[in-house]
């Protein structure tokens, strides 16, 4: 079985995340665990339980996937799940430096796990959770960028 973990903060889950998971689950991997990180340096506006719930709802209908929360070291968690691959998205050049550091360090921590990067579909290349939150806070329309459930949750947060 070709198993991957897709880790992230997912605060909140966007259509860009979904597009990546969908393509990877259809074309590349037998199973993908979407791993929602608990301990994050970023100040999340949604709790871990909320981020998991919204990811699950956004991914309804996609086969071969499972959404789970984790804390601690990703490489250890991946090993527990029998995953040999860490899946990440690479949008713009500015993502590269951080991702390069992370994948090099993960390789040092466990040399049996490879990082694989997918570029976004063109229409999601600019999309980030941070931007979506900013637009929602300013009352803009985010319907194209997130699931209806995430849209409602953001509306409630910024009410
Ligand atoms: P993190 O806080 O770990 O960066 P994010 O939740 O922001 O987690 O993103 C998780 C992963 O999804 C990252 O690899 C990120 O590059 C990728 N990603 C985020 N938005 C998009 C998008 N629009 N298209 C493709 N990949 C994306």
mmCIF file of C-alpha atoms and ligand atoms in Angstrom:
data_model
loop_
_atom_site.group_PDB
_atom_site.id
_atom_site.type_symbol
_atom_site.label_atom_id
_atom_site.label_comp_id
_atom_site.label_asym_id
_atom_site.label_seq_id
_atom_site.Cartn_x
_atom_site.Cartn_y
_atom_site.Cartn_z
ATOM 1 C CA UNK A 1 0.000 0.000 0.000
ATOM 2 C CA UNK A 2 1.218 3.394 -1.040
ATOM 3 C CA UNK A 3 0.312 5.568 1.960
ATOM 4 C CA UNK A 4 0.953 9.311 2.423
ATOM 5 C CA UNK A 5 0.431 11.824 5.204
ATOM 6 C CA UNK A 6 -0.636 15.341 4.272
ATOM 7 C CA UNK A 7 0.176 17.525 7.288
ATOM 8 C CA UNK A 8 -0.859 21.101 7.892
ATOM 9 C CA UNK A 9 -2.564 23.599 10.118
ATOM 10 C CA UNK A 10 -5.671 23.755 7.892
ATOM 11 C CA UNK A 11 -6.967 26.898 9.603
ATOM 12 C CA UNK A 12 -9.314 26.534 7.802
ATOM 13 C CA UNK A 13 -9.351 23.865 5.065
ATOM 14 C CA UNK A 14 -9.631 25.474 1.598
ATOM 15 C CA UNK A 15 -10.487 24.333 -1.922
ATOM 16 C CA UNK A 16 -6.733 24.502 -2.634
ATOM 17 C CA UNK A 17 -6.115 21.831 0.011
ATOM 18 C CA UNK A 18 -9.016 19.800 -1.368
ATOM 19 C CA UNK A 19 -7.749 20.000 -4.941
ATOM 20 C CA UNK A 20 -4.356 18.707 -3.847
ATOM 21 C CA UNK A 21 -5.818 15.814 -1.827
ATOM 22 C CA UNK A 22 -8.217 14.900 -4.612
ATOM 23 C CA UNK A 23 -5.493 14.723 -7.255
ATOM 24 C CA UNK A 24 -3.106 12.840 -5.001
ATOM 25 C CA UNK A 25 -5.783 10.370 -3.841
ATOM 26 C CA UNK A 26 -6.978 9.722 -7.395
ATOM 27 C CA UNK A 27 -3.690 9.574 -9.256
ATOM 28 C CA UNK A 28 -0.880 8.706 -6.875
ATOM 29 C CA UNK A 29 -1.630 7.202 -3.454
ATOM 30 C CA UNK A 30 -3.758 4.311 -2.189
ATOM 31 C CA UNK A 31 -4.473 6.150 1.036
ATOM 32 C CA UNK A 32 -3.898 9.678 2.360
ATOM 33 C CA UNK A 33 -4.095 10.710 5.997
ATOM 34 C CA UNK A 34 -4.856 14.420 6.303
ATOM 35 C CA UNK A 35 -2.987 15.211 9.514
ATOM 36 C CA UNK A 36 -4.226 18.296 11.321
ATOM 37 C CA UNK A 37 -1.456 19.676 13.514
ATOM 38 C CA UNK A 38 -2.270 20.621 17.073
ATOM 39 C CA UNK A 39 0.877 22.412 18.136
ATOM 40 C CA UNK A 40 1.432 25.147 15.662
ATOM 41 C CA UNK A 41 3.326 28.386 15.957
ATOM 42 C CA UNK A 42 0.650 30.026 13.866
ATOM 43 C CA UNK A 43 -2.201 31.372 15.970
ATOM 44 C CA UNK A 44 -5.115 29.289 14.771
ATOM 45 C CA UNK A 45 -8.556 30.873 14.896
ATOM 46 C CA UNK A 46 -10.231 27.457 14.859
ATOM 47 C CA UNK A 47 -9.630 24.801 17.518
ATOM 48 C CA UNK A 48 -8.120 21.508 16.459
ATOM 49 C CA UNK A 49 -11.544 19.815 16.752
ATOM 50 C CA UNK A 50 -13.083 22.487 14.526
ATOM 51 C CA UNK A 51 -10.273 22.248 11.957
ATOM 52 C CA UNK A 52 -10.669 18.457 11.812
ATOM 53 C CA UNK A 53 -14.435 18.704 11.489
ATOM 54 C CA UNK A 54 -14.242 21.296 8.675
ATOM 55 C CA UNK A 55 -11.622 19.259 6.786
ATOM 56 C CA UNK A 56 -13.827 16.160 7.037
ATOM 57 C CA UNK A 57 -16.863 18.053 5.761
ATOM 58 C CA UNK A 58 -14.878 19.669 2.940
ATOM 59 C CA UNK A 59 -13.582 16.275 1.806
ATOM 60 C CA UNK A 60 -16.907 14.398 1.954
ATOM 61 C CA UNK A 61 -17.195 11.945 -0.914
ATOM 62 C CA UNK A 62 -13.484 11.557 -1.599
ATOM 63 C CA UNK A 63 -12.363 7.960 -1.195
ATOM 64 C CA UNK A 64 -9.119 6.637 0.283
ATOM 65 C CA UNK A 65 -8.698 9.469 2.742
ATOM 66 C CA UNK A 66 -8.930 9.965 6.490
ATOM 67 C CA UNK A 67 -8.692 13.139 8.561
ATOM 68 C CA UNK A 68 -6.896 12.867 11.906
ATOM 69 C CA UNK A 69 -5.342 15.195 14.437
ATOM 70 C CA UNK A 70 -1.786 14.869 15.697
ATOM 71 C CA UNK A 71 0.687 16.472 18.003
ATOM 72 C CA UNK A 72 4.350 15.688 18.307
ATOM 73 C CA UNK A 73 6.796 14.752 15.589
ATOM 74 C CA UNK A 74 5.339 14.209 12.140
ATOM 75 C CA UNK A 75 7.882 11.553 11.122
ATOM 76 C CA UNK A 76 6.956 9.454 14.171
ATOM 77 C CA UNK A 77 3.281 9.825 13.422
ATOM 78 C CA UNK A 78 3.855 8.893 9.764
ATOM 79 C CA UNK A 79 5.715 5.764 10.850
ATOM 80 C CA UNK A 80 2.849 4.767 13.132
ATOM 81 C CA UNK A 81 0.484 5.077 10.182
ATOM 82 C CA UNK A 82 2.830 3.077 7.941
ATOM 83 C CA UNK A 83 3.180 6.076 5.606
ATOM 84 C CA UNK A 84 6.347 6.384 3.538
ATOM 85 C CA UNK A 85 5.545 9.768 2.050
ATOM 86 C CA UNK A 86 4.930 13.268 3.372
ATOM 87 C CA UNK A 87 2.797 15.187 0.880
ATOM 88 C CA UNK A 88 3.019 18.982 0.754
ATOM 89 C CA UNK A 89 1.922 21.712 -1.639
ATOM 90 C CA UNK A 90 4.353 24.134 -3.261
ATOM 91 C CA UNK A 91 2.647 27.272 -4.424
ATOM 92 C CA UNK A 92 5.074 30.104 -4.890
ATOM 93 C CA UNK A 93 8.814 30.553 -4.631
ATOM 94 C CA UNK A 94 8.427 31.855 -1.088
ATOM 95 C CA UNK A 95 7.100 28.425 0.016
ATOM 96 C CA UNK A 96 10.298 26.797 -1.170
ATOM 97 C CA UNK A 97 12.807 27.780 1.493
ATOM 98 C CA UNK A 98 10.646 26.657 4.413
ATOM 99 C CA UNK A 99 9.610 23.436 2.682
ATOM 100 C CA UNK A 100 13.208 22.644 1.755
ATOM 101 C CA UNK A 101 14.284 23.073 5.395
ATOM 102 C CA UNK A 102 11.410 20.958 6.686
ATOM 103 C CA UNK A 103 11.934 18.106 4.252
ATOM 104 C CA UNK A 104 15.695 18.073 4.884
ATOM 105 C CA UNK A 105 15.129 17.932 8.628
ATOM 106 C CA UNK A 106 12.465 15.251 8.343
ATOM 107 C CA UNK A 107 14.897 13.234 6.242
ATOM 108 C CA UNK A 108 17.473 13.497 9.019
ATOM 109 C CA UNK A 109 14.915 12.386 11.598
ATOM 110 C CA UNK A 110 13.772 9.438 9.506
ATOM 111 C CA UNK A 111 15.618 8.587 6.295
ATOM 112 C CA UNK A 112 12.940 6.148 5.189
ATOM 113 C CA UNK A 113 10.293 8.819 4.673
ATOM 114 C CA UNK A 114 10.279 10.892 1.493
ATOM 115 C CA UNK A 115 8.664 14.295 0.990
ATOM 116 C CA UNK A 116 6.722 14.783 -2.225
ATOM 117 C CA UNK A 117 5.477 18.164 -3.438
ATOM 118 C CA UNK A 118 2.576 18.891 -5.727
ATOM 119 C CA UNK A 119 2.035 22.236 -7.365
ATOM 120 C CA UNK A 120 -1.490 23.639 -7.136
ATOM 121 C CA UNK A 121 -3.971 23.701 -9.973
ATOM 122 C CA UNK A 122 -3.690 27.073 -11.666
ATOM 123 C CA UNK A 123 -6.884 28.482 -10.192
ATOM 124 C CA UNK A 124 -5.703 27.810 -6.621
ATOM 125 C CA UNK A 125 -2.097 28.957 -6.965
ATOM 126 C CA UNK A 126 -2.786 32.156 -5.038
ATOM 127 C CA UNK A 127 -5.073 30.652 -2.416
ATOM 128 C CA UNK A 128 -4.084 30.393 1.260
ATOM 129 C CA UNK A 129 -5.959 29.980 4.542
ATOM 130 C CA UNK A 130 -4.519 33.317 5.673
ATOM 131 C CA UNK A 131 -5.926 35.191 2.666
ATOM 132 C CA UNK A 132 -9.307 33.507 3.008
ATOM 133 C CA UNK A 133 -9.495 34.618 6.655
ATOM 134 C CA UNK A 134 -8.595 38.171 5.745
ATOM 135 C CA UNK A 135 -11.240 38.359 3.028
ATOM 136 C CA UNK A 136 -13.861 36.815 5.343
ATOM 137 C CA UNK A 137 -13.032 39.254 8.114
ATOM 138 C CA UNK A 138 -13.501 42.159 5.708
ATOM 139 C CA UNK A 139 -16.848 40.775 4.579
ATOM 140 C CA UNK A 140 -15.749 39.627 1.118
ATOM 141 C CA UNK A 141 -17.197 36.671 -0.791
ATOM 142 C CA UNK A 142 -15.160 33.494 -0.232
ATOM 143 C CA UNK A 143 -17.594 31.037 -1.849
ATOM 144 C CA UNK A 144 -15.151 30.064 -4.589
ATOM 145 C CA UNK A 145 -12.333 29.350 -2.157
ATOM 146 C CA UNK A 146 -13.848 27.153 0.568
ATOM 147 C CA UNK A 147 -16.629 24.622 1.170
ATOM 148 C CA UNK A 148 -20.074 25.897 2.276
ATOM 149 C CA UNK A 149 -19.339 24.548 5.792
ATOM 150 C CA UNK A 150 -16.096 26.526 6.072
ATOM 151 C CA UNK A 151 -17.815 29.615 4.724
ATOM 152 C CA UNK A 152 -20.490 29.381 7.428
ATOM 153 C CA UNK A 153 -17.918 28.721 10.145
ATOM 154 C CA UNK A 154 -15.916 31.793 9.111
ATOM 155 C CA UNK A 155 -19.058 33.883 9.000
ATOM 156 C CA UNK A 156 -19.873 32.831 12.566
ATOM 157 C CA UNK A 157 -16.304 33.544 13.747
ATOM 158 C CA UNK A 158 -16.210 37.050 12.345
ATOM 159 C CA UNK A 159 -19.771 37.963 13.188
HETATM 160 P P1 LIG B 1 1.180 24.775 7.275
HETATM 161 O O1 LIG B 1 0.736 25.628 8.408
HETATM 162 O O2 LIG B 1 1.881 23.530 7.694
HETATM 163 O O3 LIG B 1 1.905 25.504 6.179
HETATM 164 P P2 LIG B 1 -1.278 24.858 5.744
HETATM 165 O O4 LIG B 1 -2.552 24.427 6.333
HETATM 166 O O5 LIG B 1 -1.102 26.298 5.510
HETATM 167 O O6 LIG B 1 -0.169 24.227 6.671
HETATM 168 O O7 LIG B 1 -1.021 24.089 4.381
HETATM 169 C C1 LIG B 1 -0.842 22.701 4.354
HETATM 170 C C2 LIG B 1 -0.191 22.295 3.045
HETATM 171 O O8 LIG B 1 -1.060 22.616 1.966
HETATM 172 C C3 LIG B 1 1.109 23.028 2.746
HETATM 173 O O9 LIG B 1 2.001 22.124 2.139
HETATM 174 C C4 LIG B 1 0.718 24.106 1.777
HETATM 175 O O10 LIG B 1 1.787 24.466 0.922
HETATM 176 C C5 LIG B 1 -0.380 23.407 1.013
HETATM 177 N N1 LIG B 1 -1.327 24.354 0.409
HETATM 178 C C6 LIG B 1 -1.965 25.372 1.013
HETATM 179 N N2 LIG B 1 -2.758 26.040 0.149
HETATM 180 C C7 LIG B 1 -2.618 25.421 -1.044
HETATM 181 C C8 LIG B 1 -3.136 25.636 -2.359
HETATM 182 N N3 LIG B 1 -3.938 26.662 -2.613
HETATM 183 N N4 LIG B 1 -2.766 24.800 -3.335
HETATM 184 C C9 LIG B 1 -1.905 23.793 -3.069
HETATM 185 N N5 LIG B 1 -1.364 23.535 -1.884
HETATM 186 C C10 LIG B 1 -1.703 24.330 -0.875
#
